[in-house]
Amino acid sequence: MRILLLAYEGMNLIDLSGPLQAFATAGRLSDADDGAEGRAADPGVRRYDIRVLSVNGGQITTNAGLSVLTEALASVTVQAGDTILAAGGSVGPSFYAEPGLVAWIRGNAAQARRVCSVCTGAFLLAEAGVLDGLRVTTHWSWALRLQRQYPAIKVDPEPIFIQQQRIWTSAGVTAGIDLALALIEQDYGHKLAIATARQLVMFIKRPGGQSQFSVPLVSQSAENARFAELHAWIAANLRADLRVENLAQRVNMTPRTFARVYAAELGRTPGKTVEAMRLEAACRALEETELPLKSIASEAGYGEEQNLRRVFLRQLGVSPVQYRERFSAH
């Protein structure tokens, strides 16, 4: 299977090198490998043919300062079994979608088996019209800009990656490796994917979405600071009654106006922010303390331990106990 990695000046190095390493590692492992030392695959088997492409070929410089040697887009004819993967990265506050790359994606996406993006690579696919009508993700700090710039798509900033038929989009930076592992699993099965994950010292599937690594998402990423004081108050009063009516009263707005303005400016509802902050507080307590689950549930505003458990299973796919086992410093 052939992987066509799209590169350009100023791209994120790890958006390219992360997936590339995952595919290369999968190619070296036996299907039955247990992940301990890594038995070599049959030398006659070439699982992935990886090509790194740019508009004109030659050397491009990543935003980490490291140069990468690429082939020209014109040197490749897209085939039915190919996977196109657009990396992300930007040297400024707005994403520049290189016209040559966009035109190539627009002209070749239909011929490929899969079209994928890592991080802000979603802007390339969106500009090419590949994402219209789909639910997609990108790096949490770019999600609102992607949604505003391309209203024909539905941006969900929570998941690590999203598959919509043959279109895959992933969150920021290291999420490209999660995406690559999912593609390996689709291509060669769970055994090889888990063996690759073990070699990379990763989860085959992360417990939860990218919000657990960027919470409180809204208050950190918002361009408008209108609700900064409210966010600080919420974080300090998670046990309080944080319904919309009470939050609106704190900022001297009617509930309807507050809910509308908040969603328009921050890209999510007040309730989603409260939920994210409570989950962040519970995760931090599980990681950093030995408090019993009952106390954590109370302090984070969930009230009962069973409510805490339900939220973790719904949002992260693991129980509080499992989360603590994986991430606790104790």
mmCIF file of C-alpha atoms in Angstrom:
data_model
loop_
_atom_site.group_PDB
_atom_site.id
_atom_site.type_symbol
_atom_site.label_atom_id
_atom_site.label_comp_id
_atom_site.label_asym_id
_atom_site.label_seq_id
_atom_site.Cartn_x
_atom_site.Cartn_y
_atom_site.Cartn_z
ATOM 1 C CA MET A 1 0.000 0.000 0.000
ATOM 2 C CA ARG A 2 1.257 3.437 -0.851
ATOM 3 C CA ILE A 3 1.172 6.432 1.519
ATOM 4 C CA LEU A 4 1.496 9.853 -0.109
ATOM 5 C CA LEU A 5 2.601 12.353 2.539
ATOM 6 C CA LEU A 6 2.096 15.974 1.475
ATOM 7 C CA ALA A 7 4.784 18.404 2.641
ATOM 8 C CA TYR A 8 5.302 22.149 2.333
ATOM 9 C CA GLU A 9 7.427 24.961 3.738
ATOM 10 C CA GLY A 10 6.740 25.621 7.418
ATOM 11 C CA MET A 11 4.904 22.355 8.074
ATOM 12 C CA ASN A 12 5.069 20.612 11.459
ATOM 13 C CA LEU A 13 7.918 18.134 11.477
ATOM 14 C CA ILE A 14 6.091 15.649 13.717
ATOM 15 C CA ASP A 15 2.967 15.760 11.525
ATOM 16 C CA LEU A 16 5.160 14.150 8.889
ATOM 17 C CA SER A 17 7.663 12.142 10.930
ATOM 18 C CA GLY A 18 5.126 10.743 13.424
ATOM 19 C CA PRO A 19 2.886 8.919 10.925
ATOM 20 C CA LEU A 20 5.908 8.031 8.793
ATOM 21 C CA GLN A 21 7.558 6.295 11.760
ATOM 22 C CA ALA A 22 4.372 4.400 12.594
ATOM 23 C CA PHE A 23 4.020 3.099 9.038
ATOM 24 C CA ALA A 24 7.713 2.229 8.877
ATOM 25 C CA THR A 25 7.562 0.399 12.215
ATOM 26 C CA ALA A 26 4.541 -1.600 11.076
ATOM 27 C CA GLY A 27 6.515 -2.609 8.030
ATOM 28 C CA ARG A 28 9.287 -4.107 10.160
ATOM 29 C CA LEU A 29 7.086 -6.145 12.478
ATOM 30 C CA SER A 30 5.736 -9.653 12.135
ATOM 31 C CA ASP A 31 1.942 -10.008 12.306
ATOM 32 C CA ALA A 32 2.406 -12.243 15.362
ATOM 33 C CA ASP A 33 4.907 -9.980 17.106
ATOM 34 C CA ASP A 34 4.252 -9.406 20.798
ATOM 35 C CA GLY A 35 5.846 -5.965 20.778
ATOM 36 C CA ALA A 36 8.720 -6.862 23.105
ATOM 37 C CA GLU A 37 11.685 -6.789 20.781
ATOM 38 C CA GLY A 38 10.085 -6.699 17.359
ATOM 39 C CA ARG A 39 10.572 -9.708 15.091
ATOM 40 C CA ALA A 40 11.197 -8.716 11.515
ATOM 41 C CA ALA A 41 8.436 -9.166 8.978
ATOM 42 C CA ASP A 42 8.938 -11.413 5.957
ATOM 43 C CA PRO A 43 11.600 -9.580 3.917
ATOM 44 C CA GLY A 44 9.504 -10.181 0.812
ATOM 45 C CA VAL A 45 6.581 -8.253 2.317
ATOM 46 C CA ARG A 46 6.526 -4.495 1.773
ATOM 47 C CA ARG A 47 3.544 -3.234 3.706
ATOM 48 C CA TYR A 48 3.871 0.469 2.934
ATOM 49 C CA ASP A 49 5.531 2.379 0.131
ATOM 50 C CA ILE A 50 5.936 5.839 1.668
ATOM 51 C CA ARG A 51 6.414 8.845 -0.622
ATOM 52 C CA VAL A 52 6.965 12.380 0.676
ATOM 53 C CA LEU A 53 5.698 14.902 -1.877
ATOM 54 C CA SER A 54 5.740 18.673 -2.300
ATOM 55 C CA VAL A 55 4.630 20.916 -5.142
ATOM 56 C CA ASN A 56 8.017 21.180 -6.858
ATOM 57 C CA GLY A 57 9.993 18.501 -5.035
ATOM 58 C CA GLY A 58 13.429 19.056 -3.540
ATOM 59 C CA GLN A 59 14.203 20.306 -0.064
ATOM 60 C CA ILE A 60 11.565 21.911 2.153
ATOM 61 C CA THR A 61 12.155 23.319 5.642
ATOM 62 C CA THR A 62 9.825 22.404 8.487
ATOM 63 C CA ASN A 63 8.882 24.881 11.207
ATOM 64 C CA ALA A 64 11.288 23.048 13.514
ATOM 65 C CA GLY A 65 14.148 24.092 11.228
ATOM 66 C CA LEU A 66 14.882 20.597 9.947
ATOM 67 C CA SER A 67 14.893 20.115 6.186
ATOM 68 C CA VAL A 68 13.160 17.245 4.412
ATOM 69 C CA LEU A 69 13.885 15.968 0.889
ATOM 70 C CA THR A 70 10.721 15.536 -1.164
ATOM 71 C CA GLU A 71 9.557 14.371 -4.581
ATOM 72 C CA ALA A 72 7.492 16.546 -6.910
ATOM 73 C CA LEU A 73 3.725 16.009 -7.002
ATOM 74 C CA ALA A 74 3.949 15.573 -10.772
ATOM 75 C CA SER A 75 6.161 12.504 -10.329
ATOM 76 C CA VAL A 76 3.273 10.468 -8.876
ATOM 77 C CA THR A 77 0.083 9.199 -10.470
ATOM 78 C CA VAL A 78 -2.504 8.528 -7.778
ATOM 79 C CA GLN A 79 -3.801 4.959 -7.766
ATOM 80 C CA ALA A 80 -6.914 3.351 -6.299
ATOM 81 C CA GLY A 81 -5.082 1.863 -3.309
ATOM 82 C CA ASP A 82 -3.242 5.046 -2.278
ATOM 83 C CA THR A 83 -3.660 7.003 0.933
ATOM 84 C CA ILE A 84 -3.157 10.772 0.707
ATOM 85 C CA LEU A 85 -2.109 12.333 4.019
ATOM 86 C CA ALA A 86 -1.850 16.118 4.396
ATOM 87 C CA ALA A 87 0.355 17.331 7.247
ATOM 88 C CA GLY A 88 -0.333 20.486 9.255
ATOM 89 C CA GLY A 89 1.702 23.406 10.441
ATOM 90 C CA SER A 90 1.741 27.167 10.157
ATOM 91 C CA VAL A 91 4.354 29.866 10.646
ATOM 92 C CA GLY A 92 1.756 32.515 11.471
ATOM 93 C CA PRO A 93 -1.660 33.029 13.060
ATOM 94 C CA SER A 94 -3.484 32.037 9.858
ATOM 95 C CA PHE A 95 -3.052 28.909 7.742
ATOM 96 C CA TYR A 96 -1.731 29.412 4.226
ATOM 97 C CA ALA A 97 -3.105 26.713 1.924
ATOM 98 C CA GLU A 98 -0.510 26.448 -0.841
ATOM 99 C CA PRO A 99 -2.487 26.697 -4.125
ATOM 100 C CA GLY A 100 -0.444 24.006 -5.867
ATOM 101 C CA LEU A 101 -1.151 21.504 -3.097
ATOM 102 C CA VAL A 102 -4.834 22.432 -2.989
ATOM 103 C CA ALA A 103 -5.206 22.009 -6.756
ATOM 104 C CA TRP A 104 -3.447 18.634 -6.635
ATOM 105 C CA ILE A 105 -5.679 17.392 -3.801
ATOM 106 C CA ARG A 106 -8.782 18.613 -5.624
ATOM 107 C CA GLY A 107 -7.717 16.793 -8.769
ATOM 108 C CA ASN A 108 -6.592 13.539 -7.174
ATOM 109 C CA ALA A 109 -8.651 12.941 -4.021
ATOM 110 C CA ALA A 110 -11.367 11.034 -5.869
ATOM 111 C CA GLN A 111 -8.845 8.496 -7.191
ATOM 112 C CA ALA A 112 -7.347 7.652 -3.775
ATOM 113 C CA ARG A 113 -8.537 4.953 -1.387
ATOM 114 C CA ARG A 114 -8.301 7.320 1.612
ATOM 115 C CA VAL A 115 -7.700 11.031 2.101
ATOM 116 C CA CYS A 116 -6.402 12.069 5.524
ATOM 117 C CA SER A 117 -5.144 15.103 7.404
ATOM 118 C CA VAL A 118 -3.109 15.747 10.531
ATOM 119 C CA CYS A 119 -3.706 18.903 12.581
ATOM 120 C CA THR A 120 -4.147 21.974 10.342
ATOM 121 C CA GLY A 121 -3.729 19.800 7.271
ATOM 122 C CA ALA A 122 -7.542 19.855 7.464
ATOM 123 C CA PHE A 123 -7.377 23.386 6.013
ATOM 124 C CA LEU A 124 -5.789 21.947 2.857
ATOM 125 C CA LEU A 125 -8.553 19.373 2.475
ATOM 126 C CA ALA A 126 -11.245 21.942 3.265
ATOM 127 C CA GLU A 127 -9.877 24.411 0.703
ATOM 128 C CA ALA A 128 -9.916 21.610 -1.875
ATOM 129 C CA GLY A 129 -13.583 20.935 -1.102
ATOM 130 C CA VAL A 130 -12.917 17.411 0.146
ATOM 131 C CA LEU A 131 -14.518 17.985 3.568
ATOM 132 C CA ASP A 132 -17.791 19.644 2.524
ATOM 133 C CA GLY A 133 -20.736 18.213 4.450
ATOM 134 C CA LEU A 134 -18.531 16.117 6.752
ATOM 135 C CA ARG A 135 -17.809 16.090 10.482
ATOM 136 C CA VAL A 136 -14.080 16.696 10.941
ATOM 137 C CA THR A 137 -11.497 17.586 13.569
ATOM 138 C CA THR A 138 -8.263 19.514 13.794
ATOM 139 C CA HIS A 139 -5.984 20.927 16.490
ATOM 140 C CA TRP A 140 -8.169 22.337 19.269
ATOM 141 C CA SER A 141 -6.721 25.838 18.982
ATOM 142 C CA TRP A 142 -7.576 26.007 15.245
ATOM 143 C CA ALA A 143 -11.038 24.446 15.390
ATOM 144 C CA LEU A 144 -13.021 27.674 15.607
ATOM 145 C CA ARG A 145 -11.055 29.272 12.763
ATOM 146 C CA LEU A 146 -11.581 26.210 10.568
ATOM 147 C CA GLN A 147 -15.324 26.278 11.253
ATOM 148 C CA ARG A 148 -15.659 29.995 10.513
ATOM 149 C CA GLN A 149 -13.592 29.777 7.336
ATOM 150 C CA TYR A 150 -15.414 26.728 5.965
ATOM 151 C CA PRO A 151 -19.049 26.768 7.149
ATOM 152 C CA ALA A 152 -19.925 23.807 4.888
ATOM 153 C CA ILE A 153 -18.151 21.437 7.277
ATOM 154 C CA LYS A 154 -18.887 20.527 10.911
ATOM 155 C CA VAL A 155 -15.808 20.882 13.131
ATOM 156 C CA ASP A 156 -15.675 18.829 16.323
ATOM 157 C CA PRO A 157 -12.634 19.820 18.441
ATOM 158 C CA GLU A 158 -12.931 16.875 20.838
ATOM 159 C CA PRO A 159 -11.882 13.605 19.094
ATOM 160 C CA ILE A 160 -8.332 12.438 18.448
ATOM 161 C CA PHE A 161 -9.430 11.522 14.928
ATOM 162 C CA ILE A 162 -12.640 11.175 12.933
ATOM 163 C CA GLN A 163 -13.385 8.804 10.066
ATOM 164 C CA GLN A 164 -16.135 9.736 7.635
ATOM 165 C CA GLN A 165 -16.177 6.946 5.050
ATOM 166 C CA ARG A 166 -12.826 7.291 3.257
ATOM 167 C CA ILE A 167 -11.991 10.718 4.743
ATOM 168 C CA TRP A 168 -9.982 10.794 7.979
ATOM 169 C CA THR A 169 -9.057 13.928 9.938
ATOM 170 C CA SER A 170 -7.001 14.028 13.126
ATOM 171 C CA ALA A 171 -6.287 16.450 15.928
ATOM 172 C CA GLY A 172 -3.029 18.241 16.624
ATOM 173 C CA VAL A 173 0.575 17.115 16.436
ATOM 174 C CA THR A 174 0.979 13.633 17.992
ATOM 175 C CA ALA A 175 -2.603 12.716 17.034
ATOM 176 C CA GLY A 176 -1.154 11.962 13.600
ATOM 177 C CA ILE A 177 0.418 8.860 15.135
ATOM 178 C CA ASP A 178 -2.955 7.814 16.561
ATOM 179 C CA LEU A 179 -4.397 8.228 13.081
ATOM 180 C CA ALA A 180 -1.598 6.160 11.540
ATOM 181 C CA LEU A 181 -2.216 3.354 14.048
ATOM 182 C CA ALA A 182 -5.915 3.350 13.120
ATOM 183 C CA LEU A 183 -5.007 3.123 9.421
ATOM 184 C CA ILE A 184 -2.600 0.245 10.136
ATOM 185 C CA GLU A 185 -5.367 -1.529 12.026
ATOM 186 C CA GLN A 186 -7.743 -1.075 9.108
ATOM 187 C CA ASP A 187 -5.127 -2.361 6.661
ATOM 188 C CA TYR A 188 -3.574 -5.278 8.550
ATOM 189 C CA GLY A 189 -5.630 -5.913 11.659
ATOM 190 C CA HIS A 190 -5.496 -5.315 15.384
ATOM 191 C CA LYS A 191 -2.496 -7.550 16.137
ATOM 192 C CA LEU A 192 -0.111 -5.608 13.950
ATOM 193 C CA ALA A 193 -1.519 -2.269 15.097
ATOM 194 C CA ILE A 194 -1.083 -3.132 18.771
ATOM 195 C CA ALA A 195 2.438 -4.435 18.113
ATOM 196 C CA THR A 196 3.286 -1.144 16.398
ATOM 197 C CA ALA A 197 1.795 0.839 19.279
ATOM 198 C CA ARG A 198 3.884 -1.116 21.768
ATOM 199 C CA GLN A 199 7.051 -0.456 19.807
ATOM 200 C CA LEU A 200 6.199 3.256 19.814
ATOM 201 C CA VAL A 201 5.304 3.065 23.544
ATOM 202 C CA MET A 202 1.766 4.302 22.865
ATOM 203 C CA PHE A 203 -1.824 3.322 23.512
ATOM 204 C CA ILE A 204 -3.422 1.611 20.516
ATOM 205 C CA LYS A 205 -6.342 3.944 21.224
ATOM 206 C CA ARG A 206 -5.942 6.859 23.607
ATOM 207 C CA PRO A 207 -8.443 6.955 26.464
ATOM 208 C CA GLY A 208 -10.580 9.857 25.387
ATOM 209 C CA GLY A 209 -10.385 12.890 23.163
ATOM 210 C CA GLN A 210 -7.838 15.629 22.775
ATOM 211 C CA SER A 211 -9.758 17.825 25.235
ATOM 212 C CA GLN A 212 -8.216 15.935 28.123
ATOM 213 C CA PHE A 213 -4.859 17.371 27.119
ATOM 214 C CA SER A 214 -6.081 20.956 26.607
ATOM 215 C CA VAL A 215 -8.810 21.519 29.196
ATOM 216 C CA PRO A 216 -10.240 23.970 29.972
ATOM 217 C CA LEU A 217 -10.268 24.179 26.217
ATOM 218 C CA VAL A 218 -12.472 27.188 25.709
ATOM 219 C CA SER A 219 -10.906 29.504 28.267
ATOM 220 C CA GLN A 220 -7.405 28.737 27.028
ATOM 221 C CA SER A 221 -8.047 29.121 23.321
ATOM 222 C CA ALA A 222 -10.641 31.869 23.116
ATOM 223 C CA GLU A 223 -9.557 34.887 21.135
ATOM 224 C CA ASN A 224 -12.096 37.081 22.911
ATOM 225 C CA ALA A 225 -11.426 37.620 26.629
ATOM 226 C CA ARG A 226 -14.971 38.773 27.438
ATOM 227 C CA PHE A 227 -15.631 35.701 29.600
ATOM 228 C CA ALA A 228 -12.173 35.304 31.158
ATOM 229 C CA GLU A 229 -13.348 36.311 34.632
ATOM 230 C CA LEU A 230 -16.331 33.989 34.384
ATOM 231 C CA HIS A 231 -14.061 31.089 33.433
ATOM 232 C CA ALA A 232 -11.834 31.783 36.420
ATOM 233 C CA TRP A 233 -14.886 31.838 38.702
ATOM 234 C CA ILE A 234 -16.217 28.563 37.272
ATOM 235 C CA ALA A 235 -12.868 26.848 37.773
ATOM 236 C CA ALA A 236 -12.836 27.953 41.416
ATOM 237 C CA ASN A 237 -16.475 26.984 42.064
ATOM 238 C CA LEU A 238 -17.024 23.656 40.360
ATOM 239 C CA ARG A 239 -19.296 22.476 43.199
ATOM 240 C CA ALA A 240 -21.698 25.391 42.636
ATOM 241 C CA ASP A 241 -24.909 25.346 40.608
ATOM 242 C CA LEU A 242 -23.471 26.158 37.182
ATOM 243 C CA ARG A 243 -26.600 26.165 35.092
ATOM 244 C CA VAL A 244 -26.855 28.730 32.290
ATOM 245 C CA GLU A 245 -29.259 30.900 34.281
ATOM 246 C CA ASN A 246 -26.765 31.339 37.111
ATOM 247 C CA LEU A 247 -23.782 31.918 34.794
ATOM 248 C CA ALA A 248 -25.764 34.510 32.843
ATOM 249 C CA GLN A 249 -26.554 36.365 36.051
ATOM 250 C CA ARG A 250 -22.845 36.644 36.857
ATOM 251 C CA VAL A 251 -22.161 38.456 33.571
ATOM 252 C CA ASN A 252 -25.339 40.565 33.725
ATOM 253 C CA MET A 253 -27.027 39.003 30.711
ATOM 254 C CA THR A 254 -30.314 37.257 30.157
ATOM 255 C CA PRO A 255 -29.888 33.475 29.830
ATOM 256 C CA ARG A 256 -30.891 33.494 26.160
ATOM 257 C CA THR A 257 -28.525 36.321 25.224
ATOM 258 C CA PHE A 258 -25.687 34.821 27.251
ATOM 259 C CA ALA A 259 -26.061 31.382 25.649
ATOM 260 C CA ARG A 260 -26.185 32.884 22.147
ATOM 261 C CA VAL A 261 -23.221 35.263 22.574
ATOM 262 C CA TYR A 262 -21.124 32.676 24.374
ATOM 263 C CA ALA A 263 -21.608 30.033 21.673
ATOM 264 C CA ALA A 264 -20.962 32.555 18.892
ATOM 265 C CA GLU A 265 -17.711 33.798 20.407
ATOM 266 C CA LEU A 266 -16.272 30.582 21.799
ATOM 267 C CA GLY A 267 -17.670 27.909 19.536
ATOM 268 C CA ARG A 268 -19.323 25.823 22.237
ATOM 269 C CA THR A 269 -22.081 26.095 24.798
ATOM 270 C CA PRO A 270 -21.537 27.224 28.415
ATOM 271 C CA GLY A 271 -22.553 23.733 29.509
ATOM 272 C CA LYS A 272 -19.755 22.187 27.445
ATOM 273 C CA THR A 273 -17.245 24.488 29.130
ATOM 274 C CA VAL A 274 -18.465 23.525 32.590
ATOM 275 C CA GLU A 275 -18.303 19.860 31.647
ATOM 276 C CA ALA A 276 -14.755 20.255 30.314
ATOM 277 C CA MET A 277 -13.558 22.086 33.424
ATOM 278 C CA ARG A 278 -15.092 19.527 35.769
ATOM 279 C CA LEU A 279 -13.529 16.681 33.808
ATOM 280 C CA GLU A 280 -10.152 18.433 33.818
ATOM 281 C CA ALA A 281 -10.327 18.891 37.585
ATOM 282 C CA ALA A 282 -11.223 15.249 38.132
ATOM 283 C CA CYS A 283 -8.429 14.066 35.834
ATOM 284 C CA ARG A 284 -5.894 16.264 37.630
ATOM 285 C CA ALA A 285 -7.026 14.955 41.017
ATOM 286 C CA LEU A 286 -6.698 11.359 39.827
ATOM 287 C CA GLU A 287 -3.232 12.055 38.439
ATOM 288 C CA GLU A 288 -1.817 14.088 41.313
ATOM 289 C CA THR A 289 -3.561 12.905 44.506
ATOM 290 C CA GLU A 290 -4.606 9.750 46.302
ATOM 291 C CA LEU A 291 -8.032 11.096 47.230
ATOM 292 C CA PRO A 292 -10.860 8.539 47.111
ATOM 293 C CA LEU A 293 -13.205 8.705 44.153
ATOM 294 C CA LYS A 294 -16.062 9.903 46.358
ATOM 295 C CA SER A 295 -14.089 13.012 47.370
ATOM 296 C CA ILE A 296 -12.968 13.705 43.814
ATOM 297 C CA ALA A 297 -16.528 13.446 42.539
ATOM 298 C CA SER A 298 -17.687 15.934 45.164
ATOM 299 C CA GLU A 299 -14.882 18.448 44.628
ATOM 300 C CA ALA A 300 -15.236 18.376 40.840
ATOM 301 C CA GLY A 301 -18.944 19.068 41.047
ATOM 302 C CA TYR A 302 -20.281 15.629 40.119
ATOM 303 C CA GLY A 303 -21.835 14.994 43.513
ATOM 304 C CA GLU A 304 -21.924 11.203 43.535
ATOM 305 C CA GLU A 305 -19.159 8.763 42.584
ATOM 306 C CA GLN A 306 -21.457 7.037 40.089
ATOM 307 C CA ASN A 307 -21.856 10.327 38.203
ATOM 308 C CA LEU A 308 -18.081 10.635 37.958
ATOM 309 C CA ARG A 309 -17.854 7.098 36.614
ATOM 310 C CA ARG A 310 -20.540 7.700 33.988
ATOM 311 C CA VAL A 311 -18.835 10.864 32.722
ATOM 312 C CA PHE A 312 -15.437 9.158 32.427
ATOM 313 C CA LEU A 313 -16.870 6.221 30.524
ATOM 314 C CA ARG A 314 -18.803 8.517 28.195
ATOM 315 C CA GLN A 315 -16.080 11.098 27.601
ATOM 316 C CA LEU A 316 -12.846 9.115 27.906
ATOM 317 C CA GLY A 317 -13.880 5.528 27.371
ATOM 318 C CA VAL A 318 -12.260 4.402 30.641
ATOM 319 C CA SER A 319 -13.323 4.352 34.287
ATOM 320 C CA PRO A 320 -11.780 6.729 36.868
ATOM 321 C CA VAL A 321 -9.876 3.763 38.322
ATOM 322 C CA GLN A 322 -8.434 2.856 34.920
ATOM 323 C CA TYR A 323 -7.501 6.475 34.278
ATOM 324 C CA ARG A 324 -5.669 6.662 37.612
ATOM 325 C CA GLU A 325 -3.818 3.412 36.899
ATOM 326 C CA ARG A 326 -2.532 4.808 33.598
ATOM 327 C CA PHE A 327 -1.701 8.383 34.537
ATOM 328 C CA SER A 328 -1.231 8.654 38.302
ATOM 329 C CA ALA A 329 2.126 9.869 39.582
ATOM 330 C CA HIS A 330 1.594 7.773 42.719
#
